[in-house]
PDB file of C-alpha atoms in Angstrom:
ATOM      1  CA  UNK A   1       0.000   0.000   0.000  1.00  0.00           C
ATOM      2  CA  UNK A   2       1.546   3.321  -1.101  1.00  0.00           C
ATOM      3  CA  UNK A   3       1.735   6.080   1.480  1.00  0.00           C
ATOM      4  CA  UNK A   4       0.196   9.477   0.920  1.00  0.00           C
ATOM      5  CA  UNK A   5       2.361  11.946  -0.955  1.00  0.00           C
ATOM      6  CA  UNK A   6       2.658  14.620   1.762  1.00  0.00           C
ATOM      7  CA  UNK A   7       5.606  16.382   3.371  1.00  0.00           C
ATOM      8  CA  UNK A   8       6.937  14.717   6.542  1.00  0.00           C
ATOM      9  CA  UNK A   9       6.191  17.571   8.965  1.00  0.00           C
ATOM     10  CA  UNK A  10       4.826  17.658  12.508  1.00  0.00           C
ATOM     11  CA  UNK A  11       1.638  19.405  11.362  1.00  0.00           C
ATOM     12  CA  UNK A  12       1.062  16.732   8.728  1.00  0.00           C
ATOM     13  CA  UNK A  13       1.730  14.051  11.330  1.00  0.00           C
ATOM     14  CA  UNK A  14      -0.990  15.514  13.558  1.00  0.00           C
ATOM     15  CA  UNK A  15      -3.329  15.683  10.565  1.00  0.00           C
ATOM     16  CA  UNK A  16      -2.682  12.077   9.544  1.00  0.00           C
ATOM     17  CA  UNK A  17      -3.162  10.904  13.139  1.00  0.00           C
ATOM     18  CA  UNK A  18      -6.528  12.674  13.234  1.00  0.00           C
ATOM     19  CA  UNK A  19      -7.476  11.161   9.867  1.00  0.00           C
ATOM     20  CA  UNK A  20      -6.483   7.717  11.117  1.00  0.00           C
ATOM     21  CA  UNK A  21      -8.568   8.115  14.285  1.00  0.00           C
ATOM     22  CA  UNK A  22     -11.608   9.274  12.303  1.00  0.00           C
ATOM     23  CA  UNK A  23     -11.190   6.473   9.741  1.00  0.00           C
ATOM     24  CA  UNK A  24     -10.800   3.812  12.429  1.00  0.00           C
ATOM     25  CA  UNK A  25     -13.868   5.068  14.278  1.00  0.00           C
ATOM     26  CA  UNK A  26     -15.813   5.219  11.019  1.00  0.00           C
ATOM     27  CA  UNK A  27     -14.763   1.666  10.182  1.00  0.00           C
ATOM     28  CA  UNK A  28     -16.001   0.370  13.544  1.00  0.00           C
ATOM     29  CA  UNK A  29     -19.347   2.167  13.173  1.00  0.00           C
ATOM     30  CA  UNK A  30     -19.836   0.975   9.585  1.00  0.00           C
ATOM     31  CA  UNK A  31     -18.915  -2.596  10.519  1.00  0.00           C
ATOM     32  CA  UNK A  32     -21.471  -2.497  13.326  1.00  0.00           C
ATOM     33  CA  UNK A  33     -24.067  -1.073  10.925  1.00  0.00           C
ATOM     34  CA  UNK A  34     -23.273  -3.774   8.357  1.00  0.00           C
ATOM     35  CA  UNK A  35     -23.728  -6.535  10.943  1.00  0.00           C
ATOM     36  CA  UNK A  36     -27.095  -5.099  12.026  1.00  0.00           C
ATOM     37  CA  UNK A  37     -28.295  -4.785   8.424  1.00  0.00           C
ATOM     38  CA  UNK A  38     -27.173  -8.330   7.577  1.00  0.00           C
ATOM     39  CA  UNK A  39     -29.038  -9.726  10.597  1.00  0.00           C
ATOM     40  CA  UNK A  40     -32.182  -7.839   9.580  1.00  0.00           C
ATOM     41  CA  UNK A  41     -31.766  -9.006   5.975  1.00  0.00           C
ATOM     42  CA  UNK A  42     -31.472 -12.642   7.051  1.00  0.00           C
ATOM     43  CA  UNK A  43     -34.603 -12.238   9.179  1.00  0.00           C
ATOM     44  CA  UNK A  44     -36.529 -10.846   6.191  1.00  0.00           C
ATOM     45  CA  UNK A  45     -35.228 -13.617   3.928  1.00  0.00           C
ATOM     46  CA  UNK A  46     -36.669 -16.147   6.372  1.00  0.00           C
ATOM     47  CA  UNK A  47     -40.017 -14.347   6.161  1.00  0.00           C
ATOM     48  CA  UNK A  48     -39.836 -14.525   2.360  1.00  0.00           C
ATOM     49  CA  UNK A  49     -39.171 -18.281   2.530  1.00  0.00           C
ATOM     50  CA  UNK A  50     -42.194 -18.801   4.787  1.00  0.00           C
ATOM     51  CA  UNK A  51     -44.378 -16.711   2.486  1.00  0.00           C
ATOM     52  CA  UNK A  52     -43.162 -18.706  -0.524  1.00  0.00           C
ATOM     53  CA  UNK A  53     -44.157 -21.930   1.257  1.00  0.00           C
ATOM     54  CA  UNK A  54     -47.609 -20.514   2.043  1.00  0.00           C
ATOM     55  CA  UNK A  55     -48.040 -19.333  -1.554  1.00  0.00           C
ATOM     56  CA  UNK A  56     -47.088 -22.782  -2.870  1.00  0.00           C
ATOM     57  CA  UNK A  57     -49.646 -24.422  -0.568  1.00  0.00           C
ATOM     58  CA  UNK A  58     -52.424 -22.065  -1.662  1.00  0.00           C
ATOM     59  CA  UNK A  59     -51.516 -22.527  -5.349  1.00  0.00           C
ATOM     60  CA  UNK A  60     -51.732 -26.306  -4.899  1.00  0.00           C
ATOM     61  CA  UNK A  61     -55.265 -25.806  -3.543  1.00  0.00           C
ATOM     62  CA  UNK A  62     -56.461 -22.927  -5.746  1.00  0.00           C
ATOM     63  CA  UNK A  63     -55.754 -24.325  -9.198  1.00  0.00           C
ATOM     64  CA  UNK A  64     -57.249 -27.790  -8.584  1.00  0.00           C
ATOM     65  CA  UNK A  65     -60.301 -25.984  -7.143  1.00  0.00           C
ATOM     66  CA  UNK A  66     -60.485 -23.901 -10.311  1.00  0.00           C
ATOM     67  CA  UNK A  67     -60.321 -27.048 -12.462  1.00  0.00           C
ATOM     68  CA  UNK A  68     -63.185 -28.584 -10.464  1.00  0.00           C
ATOM     69  CA  UNK A  69     -65.124 -25.332 -10.828  1.00  0.00           C
ATOM     70  CA  UNK A  70     -64.534 -25.422 -14.582  1.00  0.00           C
ATOM     71  CA  UNK A  71     -65.830 -28.979 -14.813  1.00  0.00           C
ATOM     72  CA  UNK A  72     -68.920 -28.309 -12.699  1.00  0.00           C
ATOM     73  CA  UNK A  73     -69.882 -24.767 -13.746  1.00  0.00           C
ATOM     74  CA  UNK A  74     -68.629 -24.742 -17.302  1.00  0.00           C
ATOM     75  CA  UNK A  75     -66.594 -22.087 -19.103  1.00  0.00           C
ATOM     76  CA  UNK A  76     -69.588 -19.870 -19.948  1.00  0.00           C
ATOM     77  CA  UNK A  77     -70.779 -19.724 -16.352  1.00  0.00           C
ATOM     78  CA  UNK A  78     -67.282 -18.992 -15.093  1.00  0.00           C
ATOM     79  CA  UNK A  79     -67.020 -16.124 -17.572  1.00  0.00           C
ATOM     80  CA  UNK A  80     -70.344 -14.695 -16.329  1.00  0.00           C
ATOM     81  CA  UNK A  81     -69.139 -14.988 -12.729  1.00  0.00           C
ATOM     82  CA  UNK A  82     -65.843 -13.310 -13.571  1.00  0.00           C
ATOM     83  CA  UNK A  83     -67.687 -10.320 -15.064  1.00  0.00           C
ATOM     84  CA  UNK A  84     -69.680  -9.982 -11.849  1.00  0.00           C
ATOM     85  CA  UNK A  85     -66.571  -9.777  -9.666  1.00  0.00           C
ATOM     86  CA  UNK A  86     -65.557  -6.159  -9.180  1.00  0.00           C
ATOM     87  CA  UNK A  87     -63.333  -4.908  -6.421  1.00  0.00           C
ATOM     88  CA  UNK A  88     -60.879  -2.104  -5.872  1.00  0.00           C
ATOM     89  CA  UNK A  89     -57.573  -2.302  -4.082  1.00  0.00           C
ATOM     90  CA  UNK A  90     -55.441   0.517  -2.747  1.00  0.00           C
ATOM     91  CA  UNK A  91     -51.684   0.909  -2.944  1.00  0.00           C
ATOM     92  CA  UNK A  92     -49.780   3.234  -0.632  1.00  0.00           C
ATOM     93  CA  UNK A  93     -46.163   3.895   0.181  1.00  0.00           C
ATOM     94  CA  UNK A  94     -44.966   2.997   3.640  1.00  0.00           C
ATOM     95  CA  UNK A  95     -41.690   3.833   5.400  1.00  0.00           C
ATOM     96  CA  UNK A  96     -40.026   1.043   7.369  1.00  0.00           C
ATOM     97  CA  UNK A  97     -37.173   1.687   9.818  1.00  0.00           C
ATOM     98  CA  UNK A  98     -34.526  -1.051   9.924  1.00  0.00           C
ATOM     99  CA  UNK A  99     -31.197  -0.694  11.699  1.00  0.00           C
ATOM    100  CA  UNK A 100     -31.815   3.007  12.179  1.00  0.00           C
ATOM    101  CA  UNK A 101     -32.366   3.496   8.450  1.00  0.00           C
ATOM    102  CA  UNK A 102     -35.603   4.199   6.604  1.00  0.00           C
ATOM    103  CA  UNK A 103     -36.716   2.189   3.582  1.00  0.00           C
ATOM    104  CA  UNK A 104     -39.739   2.842   1.407  1.00  0.00           C
ATOM    105  CA  UNK A 105     -42.043  -0.002   0.463  1.00  0.00           C
ATOM    106  CA  UNK A 106     -45.539  -0.470  -0.939  1.00  0.00           C
ATOM    107  CA  UNK A 107     -48.572  -1.777   0.908  1.00  0.00           C
ATOM    108  CA  UNK A 108     -51.532  -3.214  -0.977  1.00  0.00           C
ATOM    109  CA  UNK A 109     -54.907  -3.040   0.766  1.00  0.00           C
ATOM    110  CA  UNK A 110     -57.302  -5.616  -0.635  1.00  0.00           C
ATOM    111  CA  UNK A 111     -61.091  -5.184  -0.287  1.00  0.00           C
ATOM    112  CA  UNK A 112     -63.285  -7.214   2.039  1.00  0.00           C
ATOM    113  CA  UNK A 113     -64.476 -10.465   0.527  1.00  0.00           C
ATOM    114  CA  UNK A 114     -68.120 -10.338  -0.520  1.00  0.00           C
ATOM    115  CA  UNK A 115     -70.617 -12.265  -2.588  1.00  0.00           C
ATOM    116  CA  UNK A 116     -70.312 -11.097  -6.192  1.00  0.00           C
ATOM    117  CA  UNK A 117     -72.713 -13.562  -7.780  1.00  0.00           C
ATOM    118  CA  UNK A 118     -75.996 -15.352  -7.206  1.00  0.00           C
ATOM    119  CA  UNK A 119     -76.188 -18.752  -5.527  1.00  0.00           C
ATOM    120  CA  UNK A 120     -78.281 -19.941  -8.450  1.00  0.00           C
ATOM    121  CA  UNK A 121     -76.291 -21.934 -10.979  1.00  0.00           C
ATOM    122  CA  UNK A 122     -73.183 -22.175  -8.811  1.00  0.00           C
ATOM    123  CA  UNK A 123     -71.744 -24.780  -6.480  1.00  0.00           C
ATOM    124  CA  UNK A 124     -69.884 -24.791  -3.161  1.00  0.00           C
ATOM    125  CA  UNK A 125     -66.700 -25.313  -5.138  1.00  0.00           C
ATOM    126  CA  UNK A 126     -67.262 -21.888  -6.702  1.00  0.00           C
ATOM    127  CA  UNK A 127     -67.024 -20.226  -3.293  1.00  0.00           C
ATOM    128  CA  UNK A 128     -63.968 -22.304  -2.411  1.00  0.00           C
ATOM    129  CA  UNK A 129     -62.219 -21.233  -5.614  1.00  0.00           C
ATOM    130  CA  UNK A 130     -62.961 -17.541  -5.072  1.00  0.00           C
ATOM    131  CA  UNK A 131     -61.762 -17.738  -1.450  1.00  0.00           C
ATOM    132  CA  UNK A 132     -58.524 -19.493  -2.408  1.00  0.00           C
ATOM    133  CA  UNK A 133     -57.666 -16.994  -5.133  1.00  0.00           C
ATOM    134  CA  UNK A 134     -58.390 -14.091  -2.779  1.00  0.00           C
ATOM    135  CA  UNK A 135     -56.067 -15.744  -0.275  1.00  0.00           C
ATOM    136  CA  UNK A 136     -53.424 -16.149  -2.976  1.00  0.00           C
ATOM    137  CA  UNK A 137     -53.791 -12.504  -3.970  1.00  0.00           C
ATOM    138  CA  UNK A 138     -53.340 -11.424  -0.351  1.00  0.00           C
ATOM    139  CA  UNK A 139     -50.149 -13.473   0.010  1.00  0.00           C
ATOM    140  CA  UNK A 140     -48.756 -12.142  -3.286  1.00  0.00           C
ATOM    141  CA  UNK A 141     -49.395  -8.578  -2.095  1.00  0.00           C
ATOM    142  CA  UNK A 142     -47.517  -9.327   1.132  1.00  0.00           C
ATOM    143  CA  UNK A 143     -44.681 -10.864  -0.873  1.00  0.00           C
ATOM    144  CA  UNK A 144     -44.412  -7.792  -3.105  1.00  0.00           C
ATOM    145  CA  UNK A 145     -44.172  -5.547  -0.052  1.00  0.00           C
ATOM    146  CA  UNK A 146     -41.505  -7.569   1.761  1.00  0.00           C
ATOM    147  CA  UNK A 147     -39.461  -8.217  -1.383  1.00  0.00           C
ATOM    148  CA  UNK A 148     -39.260  -4.463  -1.962  1.00  0.00           C
ATOM    149  CA  UNK A 149     -37.741  -4.029   1.490  1.00  0.00           C
ATOM    150  CA  UNK A 150     -35.377  -6.984   1.000  1.00  0.00           C
ATOM    151  CA  UNK A 151     -34.101  -5.608  -2.319  1.00  0.00           C
ATOM    152  CA  UNK A 152     -33.457  -2.125  -0.919  1.00  0.00           C
ATOM    153  CA  UNK A 153     -31.903  -3.496   2.264  1.00  0.00           C
ATOM    154  CA  UNK A 154     -29.591  -5.743   0.226  1.00  0.00           C
ATOM    155  CA  UNK A 155     -28.475  -2.711  -1.817  1.00  0.00           C
ATOM    156  CA  UNK A 156     -27.696  -0.828   1.394  1.00  0.00           C
ATOM    157  CA  UNK A 157     -25.698  -3.811   2.705  1.00  0.00           C
ATOM    158  CA  UNK A 158     -23.647  -3.781  -0.522  1.00  0.00           C
ATOM    159  CA  UNK A 159     -22.966  -0.037  -0.238  1.00  0.00           C
ATOM    160  CA  UNK A 160     -21.962  -0.372   3.407  1.00  0.00           C
ATOM    161  CA  UNK A 161     -19.713  -3.341   2.625  1.00  0.00           C
ATOM    162  CA  UNK A 162     -17.931  -1.353  -0.106  1.00  0.00           C
ATOM    163  CA  UNK A 163     -17.287   1.499   2.342  1.00  0.00           C
ATOM    164  CA  UNK A 164     -16.050  -0.940   4.993  1.00  0.00           C
ATOM    165  CA  UNK A 165     -13.702  -2.562   2.472  1.00  0.00           C
ATOM    166  CA  UNK A 166     -12.383   0.807   1.299  1.00  0.00           C
ATOM    167  CA  UNK A 167     -11.543   1.827   4.865  1.00  0.00           C
ATOM    168  CA  UNK A 168     -10.111  -1.562   5.810  1.00  0.00           C
ATOM    169  CA  UNK A 169      -8.093  -2.267   2.665  1.00  0.00           C
ATOM    170  CA  UNK A 170      -7.080   1.193   1.460  1.00  0.00           C
ATOM    171  CA  UNK A 171      -7.682   4.270   3.593  1.00  0.00           C
ATOM    172  CA  UNK A 172      -6.626   2.965   7.033  1.00  0.00           C
ATOM    173  CA  UNK A 173      -3.535   1.018   5.818  1.00  0.00           C
ATOM    174  CA  UNK A 174      -2.429   4.029   3.741  1.00  0.00           C
ATOM    175  CA  UNK A 175      -2.867   6.365   6.715  1.00  0.00           C
ATOM    176  CA  UNK A 176      -0.911   3.984   8.965  1.00  0.00           C
ATOM    177  CA  UNK A 177       1.924   3.704   6.450  1.00  0.00           C
ATOM    178  CA  UNK A 178       2.042   7.485   6.006  1.00  0.00           C
ATOM    179  CA  UNK A 179       2.063   7.984   9.790  1.00  0.00           C
ATOM    180  CA  UNK A 180       4.926   5.483  10.179  1.00  0.00           C
ATOM    181  CA  UNK A 181       6.873   7.158   7.377  1.00  0.00           C
ATOM    182  CA  UNK A 182       6.486  10.676   8.813  1.00  0.00           C
ATOM    183  CA  UNK A 183       7.396   9.493  12.320  1.00  0.00           C
ATOM    184  CA  UNK A 184      10.542   7.762  11.030  1.00  0.00           C
ATOM    185  CA  UNK A 185      11.623  10.877   9.102  1.00  0.00           C
ATOM    186  CA  UNK A 186      11.016  13.151  12.075  1.00  0.00           C
ATOM    187  CA  UNK A 187      12.884  10.766  14.395  1.00  0.00           C
ATOM    188  CA  UNK A 188      15.788  10.680  11.975  1.00  0.00           C
ATOM    189  CA  UNK A 189      15.824  14.484  11.852  1.00  0.00           C
ATOM    190  CA  UNK A 190      15.730  14.607  15.628  1.00  0.00           C
ATOM    191  CA  UNK A 191      18.721  12.259  15.852  1.00  0.00           C
ATOM    192  CA  UNK A 192      20.594  14.393  13.300  1.00  0.00           C
ATOM    193  CA  UNK A 193      19.854  17.550  15.290  1.00  0.00           C
ATOM    194  CA  UNK A 194      21.075  15.920  18.507  1.00  0.00           C
ATOM    195  CA  UNK A 195      24.247  14.769  16.742  1.00  0.00           C
ATOM    196  CA  UNK A 196      24.856  18.287  15.393  1.00  0.00           C
ATOM    197  CA  UNK A 197      24.275  19.862  18.820  1.00  0.00           C
ATOM    198  CA  UNK A 198      26.678  17.417  20.464  1.00  0.00           C
ATOM    199  CA  UNK A 199      29.304  18.100  17.800  1.00  0.00           C
ATOM    200  CA  UNK A 200      28.929  21.846  18.260  1.00  0.00           C
ATOM    201  CA  UNK A 201      29.110  21.452  22.012  1.00  0.00           C
ATOM    202  CA  UNK A 202      32.387  19.540  21.764  1.00  0.00           C
ATOM    203  CA  UNK A 203      33.823  22.331  19.649  1.00  0.00           C
ATOM    204  CA  UNK A 204      32.789  24.792  22.299  1.00  0.00           C
ATOM    205  CA  UNK A 205      30.411  26.607  20.015  1.00  0.00           C
TER     206      UNK A 205
END
């Protein structure tokens, strides 16, 4: 690691010592922040895995229910039912605080389940299918929200890791090497001055 190209003076030594102290403190704080963010990220990843398992279970129930509905109600009836289903959902931004940092995500508010069609000409399987797909939609909305946070948190972990690496591999080692160089030059000058003073003293000057 090359030292900084600065003059070996006492003022520069004080400056490099201050820079080293600030860099070391910054490294410790960033490393602590990185560890907190990684723990939070791992926690969210576990939530994503659980949601994925729930989504898979609902899919395994919803699509067979839809096939049964298709066989019992027929395609024309299903199309009529689909035209009768109208609902609105709301999307809003939400700020989440993780590790002292704020991340924006999106919440999806789904409407209350209600009866969109007449009981006439439908079967119990019709209700089951509608319920399962509403459940699937709810889980997918939750997944979209949490994945947004995970993605942004992962980006912040990467940025923090780059800053930690820069301090650990470049800035701090360079400051240490520069400090050592300046100290050695100043010590050498001090020894030379002492030698000159002793020589002058012997000559009676």
